[in-house]
């Protein structure tokens, strides 16, 4: 059967990988289109890194099919390596080399691509050009790792937890860079356990848990799929509100307690909040805290698994 | 050429090496310090001059004819005190009947030797003629001293240490930091990565060998009797064989501690058995075949043969064969076992 005219940069079918007795990847399917930024979102241990490393040709799958840029690892490994830009989780580059020397080294591994100076400019490390890698901050090291992934002018960029462990400012700086790559039309697959990161950077997201993709779509679609637009959270001090009464209010989809707070998933904020205040007044419950936010991918994950993305 | 991955990788080895002062110290300064220390400790001293005393000017004059005696003239009481405290080995005094009295401790070899030399000098000064003339021919040849034995041993030990530690640690460190995994994720052919270690060792080899060799030649006058080509060839072969050993040791381990243990386990027995500091002939005949099969024994035997006895390619063939076997076996195993992540 002829393939339909899609520009799939990465196609994964029924991928499985087991380590000893742990099932790391349990039959996942992914389609990443050329020019999109696709996110694998999930908690630690969900199988994101195993999945991305199989796609990078660093880990062999037990079964399943991986097609990268129309090529396969078994038959086209050396051609594929020239076309991919890879940033691994927690790589420490040689500490005694300078930024420029590191990029010169990585550039020598590729047939074509921007020079070391250009790569330095792209990731805005000009001031650190001659600084030793060992002396860079966490954010600068991540930007250098990103530059190492770019020196081959890749058709597909793999970023495994690019901002994990960075402070908020360094994270935002990295996001700006990734947004520039997106704007330049690069295809990106990134993994993250930060829902803000996935929401901000990714056109489409696959949520992973326990080796499976439990939801897939644009962040907007995923949030809409749980049928909830807003979350209302309140605390009542030591008083115990009647949750059944609150749950019965119009527009409330779900009520649960968490760390002494009550969380309501609601569809219409402008009706739910006044209704809640009336109901609490009727029950004689004092309100010590009240917060609302629009539903996020975090709420999607909680809705699907009953757990938070960053549960330890 | 400067864009070639092998060039850039070797450049990385060089930069990592020269930017690590400790590495520089241990591989360059340490062998020299060791050779200097041992050379001084075991140097061949000039013939010793014995201190003796005489109580009269005439006796002193007679004793001074003997070059191996250092003569002081002292009043009798002081002279006796000196010999008791060991400041002089012997005192010569005239006796009333015209004879000479020697006071010395006959349990002390220096005293007995001083007695012989002093008596001989006094007899000759009094007109004794020796019936047969004796002529000395001094044999103090370079090549048979301890330092001559030691320098080839230290060179061999240096090649082994540098070739095993250098690549071994870099590899384990790169694996631990996932740098190796990152480099393998590029299109660079993997064997370049391993080749860069061998290439870098080859570049360092003239320094590894040259520093202790030059030190031995210029400071201690160590002979270089064999062909320089054969010496260079055996050093290259040894570096390749030990580097292959280093790659094998580092092929799987993930921690510096484990690598350290394995490296010590493989090197310490050779430091002891292979005759770096003393001849391996001292070990029982039963273990000699095993000792001869060790790569360090082969290098050191070949180096001593070349430098001290002038052995050429043909005489070093057995040692070269031993090193060749180690090279092929270790490199083959390393390629099979090597874990790239």
XYZ file of C-alpha atoms in Angstrom:
653
model
C 0.000 0.000 0.000
C 1.525 3.364 -0.966
C 2.309 5.691 1.908
C 0.191 8.829 2.019
C 2.038 12.044 1.270
C 3.121 12.966 4.787
C 6.359 14.583 5.727
C 6.951 12.452 8.806
C 10.306 13.234 10.364
C 9.938 10.429 12.872
C 7.608 7.473 12.882
C 7.489 5.074 15.816
C 5.280 1.997 15.843
C 4.588 -0.339 18.731
C 7.942 0.296 20.372
C 8.909 -1.927 23.312
C 11.921 -2.056 25.566
C 12.388 -4.017 28.788
C 15.310 -3.713 31.199
C 15.585 -6.882 33.263
C 12.134 -6.932 34.867
C 11.202 -3.284 34.250
C 9.133 -2.449 31.190
C 10.582 0.922 30.185
C 8.664 1.397 26.942
C 5.431 -0.506 26.540
C 4.219 -0.347 22.963
C 4.178 3.294 21.948
C 3.341 4.957 18.618
C 4.518 8.429 17.640
C 4.377 10.532 14.485
C 6.415 13.682 14.361
C 5.969 15.903 11.353
C 8.689 17.899 9.695
C 8.907 21.387 11.162
C 7.042 20.731 14.381
C 8.246 20.768 17.950
C 6.941 17.656 19.621
C 7.109 17.085 23.364
C 7.264 13.888 25.370
C 5.871 14.914 28.732
C 5.868 12.662 31.750
C 7.241 12.118 35.225
C 10.703 10.669 35.862
C 10.768 7.009 34.965
C 7.927 7.268 32.455
C 10.151 5.958 29.641
C 10.835 9.274 27.889
C 14.611 8.948 27.816
C 14.516 5.317 26.711
C 12.159 6.293 23.895
C 14.269 9.211 22.702
C 17.490 7.170 22.928
C 15.973 4.428 20.807
C 15.066 7.086 18.249
C 18.638 8.426 18.473
C 20.016 4.970 17.718
C 21.789 4.741 21.065
C 19.580 2.036 22.527
C 18.197 -0.947 20.720
C 14.486 -1.641 21.042
C 13.236 -5.128 21.878
C 10.602 -4.800 19.193
C 8.770 -2.224 17.155
C 9.589 0.036 14.283
C 11.464 3.326 14.167
C 11.782 5.355 10.995
C 13.825 8.525 11.244
C 13.742 10.948 8.293
C 12.619 8.004 6.175
C 15.686 5.966 7.171
C 16.279 3.044 9.542
C 19.018 2.533 12.099
C 19.818 -0.997 10.956
C 20.607 -0.033 7.376
C 21.388 3.704 7.340
C 23.097 4.462 10.643
C 25.979 6.517 9.288
C 23.751 8.607 7.015
C 21.342 9.170 9.908
C 24.050 10.305 12.293
C 24.925 13.125 9.877
C 21.335 14.362 9.926
C 20.601 14.334 13.645
C 21.402 16.813 16.354
C 21.465 15.221 19.768
C 21.536 16.634 23.236
C 21.647 13.947 25.900
C 20.448 14.195 29.438
C 23.263 14.996 31.888
C 26.215 14.919 29.525
C 29.332 16.505 30.963
C 31.529 17.785 28.173
C 35.314 17.797 28.574
C 35.939 20.319 31.353
C 39.438 21.283 30.306
C 38.475 22.351 26.804
C 37.189 25.806 25.988
C 33.770 26.464 24.463
C 35.352 27.096 21.073
C 37.566 23.993 21.213
C 34.594 21.824 22.167
C 32.551 23.046 19.221
C 35.522 22.733 16.868
C 35.803 19.093 17.989
C 32.118 18.340 17.450
C 32.083 20.197 14.145
C 34.902 17.934 12.893
C 32.587 14.925 13.265
C 30.119 16.267 10.671
C 30.465 16.733 6.941
C 28.635 20.049 6.862
C 27.084 22.603 9.124
C 27.762 25.953 10.724
C 31.267 26.626 11.987
C 32.162 26.722 15.651
C 31.997 30.544 15.672
C 28.507 30.521 14.153
C 27.310 27.935 16.651
C 28.659 30.068 19.506
C 26.748 33.043 18.168
C 23.509 31.066 17.785
C 23.520 30.039 21.444
C 24.821 33.462 22.583
C 27.998 32.243 24.227
C 30.286 34.805 22.538
C 31.554 36.096 25.865
C 32.474 32.586 26.952
C 34.178 31.615 23.708
C 37.569 31.022 25.341
C 36.331 29.972 28.781
C 36.889 26.435 29.988
C 33.766 24.262 29.984
C 34.395 23.437 33.651
C 33.865 27.081 34.578
C 30.499 27.553 32.867
C 27.214 27.860 34.741
C 24.551 25.172 34.351
C 22.637 27.242 31.818
C 25.770 28.018 29.800
C 26.698 24.326 29.764
C 23.233 23.469 28.459
C 23.536 26.109 25.753
C 26.913 24.665 24.783
C 25.356 21.192 24.631
C 22.698 22.686 22.376
C 25.385 24.223 20.162
C 27.077 20.799 19.936
C 23.770 19.445 18.658
C 23.586 22.170 16.007
C 27.033 22.008 14.399
C 25.894 19.298 11.971
C 23.004 21.475 10.758
C 20.564 18.711 11.753
C 17.261 17.924 10.057
C 15.955 16.643 13.363
C 16.904 17.830 16.813
C 16.570 15.594 19.892
C 16.594 17.425 23.220
C 16.398 15.243 26.314
C 15.297 17.332 29.308
C 17.109 20.441 28.090
C 16.223 22.585 31.108
C 16.223 20.098 33.983
C 18.106 21.470 36.962
C 18.347 25.029 35.631
C 17.248 28.132 37.490
C 14.192 29.957 36.090
C 16.209 32.612 34.306
C 18.488 30.116 32.562
C 15.420 28.065 31.669
C 13.730 31.018 30.032
C 16.902 31.814 28.103
C 16.958 28.262 26.775
C 13.279 28.410 25.884
C 13.955 31.541 23.835
C 16.652 29.652 21.942
C 14.410 26.678 21.274
C 11.689 29.035 20.074
C 14.178 30.514 17.634
C 14.929 27.026 16.302
C 11.190 26.457 15.912
C 10.816 29.727 14.078
C 13.655 28.667 11.787
C 11.589 25.613 10.868
C 13.614 22.922 12.604
C 11.987 19.673 13.643
C 12.416 19.063 17.346
C 11.601 16.187 19.674
C 12.034 17.168 23.290
C 11.354 15.409 26.553
C 10.451 17.218 29.725
C 8.729 16.796 33.023
C 7.864 20.503 33.196
C 4.357 21.071 31.935
C 5.015 24.812 31.415
C 7.856 23.871 29.103
C 5.705 21.522 27.035
C 2.838 24.035 26.888
C 5.084 26.880 25.840
C 7.355 25.137 23.326
C 5.510 22.194 21.865
C 2.981 22.230 19.066
C 1.972 18.720 20.040
C 2.573 16.684 23.148
C 2.461 13.011 24.042
C 1.924 12.406 27.734
C 3.784 9.314 28.894
C 3.344 7.285 32.030
C 4.720 3.838 32.873
C 6.080 3.311 29.366
C 2.807 4.141 27.609
C 1.479 7.182 25.790
C -1.677 7.975 27.731
C -2.710 11.039 25.728
C -1.532 12.808 22.613
C -2.440 16.083 20.894
C -1.913 19.818 21.059
C -1.761 21.195 24.608
C -5.112 22.928 23.937
C -6.735 19.696 22.758
C -5.428 17.768 25.717
C -6.674 20.337 28.200
C -10.029 20.478 26.460
C -10.261 16.676 26.502
C -10.668 16.547 30.258
C -13.721 18.793 29.900
C -12.452 21.226 32.457
C -11.356 24.744 31.786
C -10.492 25.962 35.252
C -9.373 24.753 38.615
C -10.528 26.404 41.824
C -8.559 25.706 44.952
C -9.503 26.814 48.457
C -8.654 26.162 52.097
C -10.964 26.476 55.048
C -8.546 26.356 57.952
C -9.579 23.658 60.406
C -13.215 23.630 59.325
C -14.424 20.636 57.320
C -16.698 21.611 54.433
C -19.357 19.264 53.095
C -17.752 18.166 49.825
C -20.852 16.419 48.537
C -22.748 19.704 48.680
C -19.976 21.504 46.810
C -19.686 18.757 44.230
C -23.380 19.009 43.504
C -23.062 22.659 42.405
C -23.592 23.521 38.747
C -20.500 23.402 36.582
C -18.337 21.456 39.049
C -16.859 18.349 37.467
C -14.750 16.974 40.268
C -13.916 17.676 43.889
C -11.002 16.324 45.838
C -8.830 17.304 48.770
C -5.115 17.572 48.620
C -2.725 18.687 51.390
C -5.587 20.271 53.329
C -6.862 22.211 50.288
C -9.961 21.468 48.260
C -9.635 21.375 44.481
C -12.600 21.809 42.173
C -12.462 21.248 38.457
C -14.983 23.582 36.890
C -16.188 24.535 33.437
C -17.417 28.058 34.035
C -15.428 30.123 36.450
C -17.862 33.045 36.562
C -20.625 30.753 37.843
C -18.563 28.396 39.974
C -16.820 30.984 42.176
C -19.951 32.864 43.329
C -21.693 29.509 43.780
C -18.833 28.263 45.929
C -18.851 31.384 48.105
C -22.629 31.073 48.619
C -22.328 27.375 49.458
C -19.503 27.947 51.971
C -21.494 30.788 53.547
C -24.482 28.488 53.848
C -22.320 25.797 55.485
C -20.739 28.401 57.790
C -17.236 27.573 56.633
C -14.577 30.318 56.830
C -12.433 30.793 53.721
C -8.698 31.206 54.409
C -7.400 30.896 50.866
C -8.901 30.945 47.367
C -7.070 30.508 44.082
C -8.111 29.811 40.528
C -6.105 28.951 37.436
C -6.831 27.838 33.907
C -6.440 24.108 33.431
C -2.913 23.044 32.420
C -1.238 19.897 31.175
C -0.521 19.200 34.824
C -4.273 18.984 35.422
C -4.535 16.676 32.426
C -1.921 14.415 33.937
C -3.623 14.500 37.333
C -6.950 13.790 35.677
C -5.527 10.791 33.792
C -3.348 9.260 36.491
C -4.473 10.690 39.820
C -0.816 11.716 40.377
C 1.220 14.847 39.798
C 3.932 15.020 37.152
C 6.537 15.787 39.763
C 5.469 13.372 42.476
C 8.624 12.024 44.010
C 43.720 18.169 8.046
C 42.798 20.189 11.121
C 39.167 19.379 10.342
C 39.797 15.656 10.599
C 38.086 14.092 13.622
C 41.223 12.141 14.511
C 43.237 15.358 14.574
C 40.666 17.109 16.755
C 40.325 14.139 19.098
C 44.092 13.890 19.513
C 44.196 17.630 20.116
C 41.636 17.103 22.860
C 43.904 14.463 24.472
C 46.803 16.876 24.306
C 44.830 19.751 25.817
C 43.458 17.595 28.582
C 46.985 16.406 29.344
C 48.812 19.708 29.379
C 46.021 21.406 31.327
C 46.367 18.841 34.108
C 49.498 19.790 36.049
C 49.406 16.628 38.161
C 49.553 14.426 35.077
C 52.556 16.330 33.866
C 54.286 15.866 37.215
C 53.646 12.171 37.607
C 54.637 11.244 34.097
C 57.692 13.497 33.720
C 59.186 14.717 36.968
C 58.529 11.654 39.083
C 60.665 9.184 37.065
C 63.555 11.646 37.072
C 63.290 12.196 40.810
C 63.188 8.451 41.341
C 66.200 7.819 39.121
C 68.141 10.636 40.764
C 67.345 9.384 44.252
C 68.240 5.800 43.511
C 71.275 6.813 41.489
C 72.627 8.762 44.423
C 71.808 6.060 46.948
C 73.522 3.346 44.936
C 76.301 5.363 43.334
C 79.757 3.833 43.109
C 81.875 5.724 45.607
C 85.526 6.544 44.987
C 87.960 4.387 47.036
C 87.638 5.441 50.617
C 90.346 7.397 52.342
C 91.007 6.305 55.932
C 91.705 8.791 58.699
C 94.726 7.942 60.857
C 96.837 9.853 63.387
C 100.595 9.936 64.110
C 102.200 11.374 67.213
C 105.579 12.350 65.695
C 106.351 14.391 62.582
C 108.557 11.589 61.246
C 105.785 8.986 61.409
C 103.306 11.418 59.948
C 105.651 12.122 57.066
C 106.067 8.390 56.413
C 102.322 7.719 56.522
C 101.580 10.571 54.097
C 103.343 8.605 51.378
C 100.226 6.395 51.247
C 97.513 8.126 49.206
C 94.700 6.182 50.805
C 95.496 7.551 54.258
C 94.455 10.946 55.596
C 97.062 11.692 58.245
C 96.832 14.077 61.199
C 99.588 14.704 63.654
C 98.295 14.806 67.242
C 99.720 14.833 70.765
C 99.631 11.301 72.256
C 96.737 11.830 74.673
C 94.490 13.455 72.118
C 95.405 10.781 69.545
C 94.337 8.041 71.906
C 91.051 9.804 72.592
C 90.461 10.106 68.822
C 90.998 6.422 68.177
C 88.707 5.463 71.080
C 85.893 7.636 69.730
C 86.405 6.436 66.172
C 87.485 9.818 64.789
C 90.578 8.138 63.416
C 90.983 4.461 62.563
C 94.458 4.091 63.923
C 97.252 5.868 65.816
C 100.940 5.236 65.072
C 103.362 5.843 67.939
C 107.123 5.284 68.225
C 108.103 2.754 70.939
C 111.224 3.027 73.094
C 113.049 0.229 71.248
C 112.687 1.950 67.845
C 109.679 -0.100 66.730
C 106.235 1.317 65.927
C 103.045 0.704 67.920
C 99.709 0.725 66.099
C 96.673 1.331 68.248
C 93.447 0.276 66.565
C 90.316 -1.861 66.946
C 90.932 -5.164 65.180
C 87.165 -5.945 65.040
C 86.673 -2.923 62.784
C 87.534 -3.595 59.127
C 88.660 0.026 58.742
C 91.111 -0.488 61.607
C 92.566 -3.634 60.039
C 92.834 -1.968 56.636
C 94.489 1.096 58.203
C 96.957 -1.210 59.964
C 97.976 -2.802 56.646
C 98.282 0.493 54.779
C 100.132 2.244 57.634
C 102.591 -0.569 58.137
C 103.293 -0.754 54.417
C 103.915 2.992 54.236
C 106.227 3.014 57.249
C 108.203 -0.019 56.031
C 108.673 1.540 52.594
C 109.679 4.862 54.111
C 112.304 2.981 56.145
C 113.781 1.552 52.951
C 111.908 -1.724 52.294
C 112.113 -2.851 48.689
C 109.260 -4.970 47.332
C 110.666 -8.032 45.538
C 107.913 -7.985 42.874
C 106.481 -4.782 41.452
C 102.643 -4.700 41.277
C 100.838 -2.583 38.659
C 97.153 -1.691 39.053
C 94.660 -1.702 36.234
C 91.396 -0.089 37.391
C 88.099 -1.546 36.036
C 85.261 0.886 36.573
C 83.239 0.596 33.443
C 79.828 2.175 32.691
C 77.273 -0.529 32.033
C 77.846 -2.611 35.074
C 76.742 -0.146 37.708
C 73.365 -0.216 39.474
C 72.218 2.969 37.732
C 72.890 1.306 34.347
C 70.622 -1.522 35.405
C 68.019 0.823 36.842
C 67.439 3.315 34.014
C 66.128 0.752 31.447
C 63.879 -0.611 34.210
C 62.483 2.837 34.925
C 61.951 3.526 31.231
C 59.998 0.279 30.887
C 57.990 1.026 33.998
C 57.252 4.537 32.697
C 55.981 3.244 29.363
C 53.739 0.763 31.153
C 52.363 3.249 33.666
C 51.708 6.044 31.195
C 50.173 3.758 28.579
C 47.817 2.062 31.031
C 46.836 4.988 33.283
C 46.521 7.580 30.530
C 43.961 6.007 28.197
C 42.385 3.963 30.992
C 41.428 6.936 33.134
C 40.314 9.121 30.237
C 38.019 6.384 29.000
C 36.445 5.603 32.349
C 36.015 9.299 33.044
C 34.408 9.923 29.650
C 32.089 6.975 30.179
C 31.133 8.085 33.669
C 30.366 11.625 32.497
C 28.473 10.271 29.460
C 30.863 12.213 27.229
C 31.682 8.988 25.425
C 28.009 8.308 24.771
C 27.639 11.850 23.434
C 30.618 11.488 21.110
C 29.394 8.121 19.892
C 26.057 9.771 19.061
C 27.831 11.745 16.314
C 28.747 10.437 12.846
C 32.403 10.039 13.887
C 33.627 6.481 13.236
C 34.074 4.886 16.661
C 37.551 3.525 16.042
C 38.852 7.101 15.715
C 38.024 7.555 19.353
C 40.259 4.640 20.392
C 42.899 5.501 17.805
C 43.229 9.002 19.208
C 44.504 7.486 22.472
C 47.177 5.464 20.663
C 48.161 8.449 18.545
C 48.507 10.655 21.582
C 50.658 8.033 23.348
C 52.890 7.904 20.268
C 53.272 11.679 20.332
C 54.177 11.556 24.016
C 56.489 8.575 23.646
C 59.634 10.587 22.825
C 59.023 12.514 26.038
C 58.086 9.442 28.099
C 61.278 7.685 27.085
C 63.477 10.632 26.218
C 63.335 12.325 29.607
C 64.611 9.429 31.740
C 66.964 8.330 28.965
C 68.547 11.754 28.551
C 68.788 12.043 32.314
C 70.596 8.716 32.514
C 72.930 9.476 29.644
C 73.895 13.013 30.619
C 73.887 12.746 34.391
C 75.124 9.190 34.932
C 76.828 8.445 31.613
C 74.593 5.446 30.867
C 75.855 3.680 27.728
C 73.701 3.386 24.589
C 75.421 0.502 22.848
C 72.603 -0.800 20.652
C 71.043 0.740 17.567
C 68.748 3.653 18.221
C 66.255 2.346 15.662
C 65.871 -0.922 17.558
C 65.452 0.987 20.818
C 62.739 3.199 19.285
C 60.996 0.183 17.750
C 60.790 -1.685 21.026
C 59.439 1.425 22.782
C 56.727 1.872 20.133
C 55.739 -1.771 20.352
C 55.670 -1.597 24.143
C 53.480 1.517 24.093
C 51.022 -0.137 21.731
C 50.895 -3.319 23.816
C 50.377 -1.518 27.133
C 47.858 0.927 25.648
C 45.894 -2.042 24.375
C 46.059 -3.379 27.923
C 44.754 -0.027 29.186
C 41.867 -0.151 26.714
C 41.049 -3.691 27.807
C 41.066 -2.735 31.488
C 38.848 0.272 30.729
C 36.582 -1.552 28.292
C 33.761 -2.164 30.755
C 34.365 -0.461 34.091
C 32.203 2.500 35.019
C 34.010 3.970 38.011
C 37.486 5.358 38.565
C 37.783 3.213 41.697
C 37.142 -0.011 39.802
C 39.556 1.038 37.076
C 42.202 1.926 39.653
C 41.858 -1.453 41.275
C 42.150 -3.312 37.983
C 45.131 -1.246 36.890
C 46.966 -1.821 40.155
C 46.108 -5.489 40.022
C 47.737 -5.762 36.625
C 50.724 -3.476 37.210
C 51.898 -4.137 40.777
C 52.879 -7.790 40.141
C 54.955 -6.630 37.180
C 56.692 -3.915 39.189
C 57.838 -6.660 41.527
C 58.420 -9.570 39.156
C 59.697 -7.947 35.988
C 63.020 -6.751 37.334
C 62.634 -2.986 37.488
C 64.704 -2.516 40.631
C 66.455 -5.868 40.972
C 67.082 -8.778 38.665
C 64.102 -11.028 38.060
C 66.607 -13.929 38.112
C 66.289 -13.859 41.901
C 62.874 -15.493 41.694
C 62.732 -19.323 41.671
C 63.343 -21.131 38.380
C 59.809 -22.505 38.529
C 58.226 -19.087 37.933
C 60.799 -17.866 35.398
C 58.709 -18.850 32.346
C 55.783 -16.822 33.739
C 58.025 -13.850 34.463
C 59.483 -14.018 30.953
C 55.974 -13.960 29.481
C 55.053 -10.693 31.257
C 55.089 -7.690 28.942
C 57.086 -5.524 31.340
C 59.812 -8.192 31.610
C 59.976 -8.303 27.823
C 60.348 -4.518 27.510
C 62.940 -4.228 30.250
C 64.985 -7.198 29.027
C 64.950 -5.798 25.515
C 65.904 -2.295 26.684
C 68.760 -3.604 28.847
C 69.929 -5.823 26.019
C 69.883 -2.909 23.620
C 71.368 -0.211 25.823
C 73.890 -2.224 27.829
C 74.848 -5.104 25.529
C 74.166 -3.545 22.158
C 71.412 -5.973 21.141
C 69.870 -5.274 17.727
C 66.565 -6.277 16.174
C 67.490 -9.967 15.915
C 68.456 -10.392 19.574
C 65.300 -8.604 20.721
C 62.992 -10.781 18.626
C 61.796 -13.004 21.512
C 60.811 -9.975 23.606
C 59.191 -8.326 20.602
C 57.200 -11.513 20.045
C 55.962 -11.493 23.651
C 54.850 -7.854 23.279
C 53.226 -8.620 19.928
C 51.120 -11.374 21.440
C 50.006 -9.114 24.299
C 49.119 -6.375 21.800
C 46.995 -8.611 19.594
C 45.232 -10.403 22.455
C 44.489 -7.274 24.501
C 43.375 -5.185 21.534
C 41.193 -7.978 20.179
C 39.532 -8.503 23.549
C 39.141 -4.772 24.114
C 37.356 -4.338 20.778
C 35.030 -7.199 21.635
C 34.257 -6.121 25.170
C 34.294 -2.352 24.805
C 31.151 -0.669 26.123
C 30.446 2.619 24.441
C 28.086 3.968 27.078
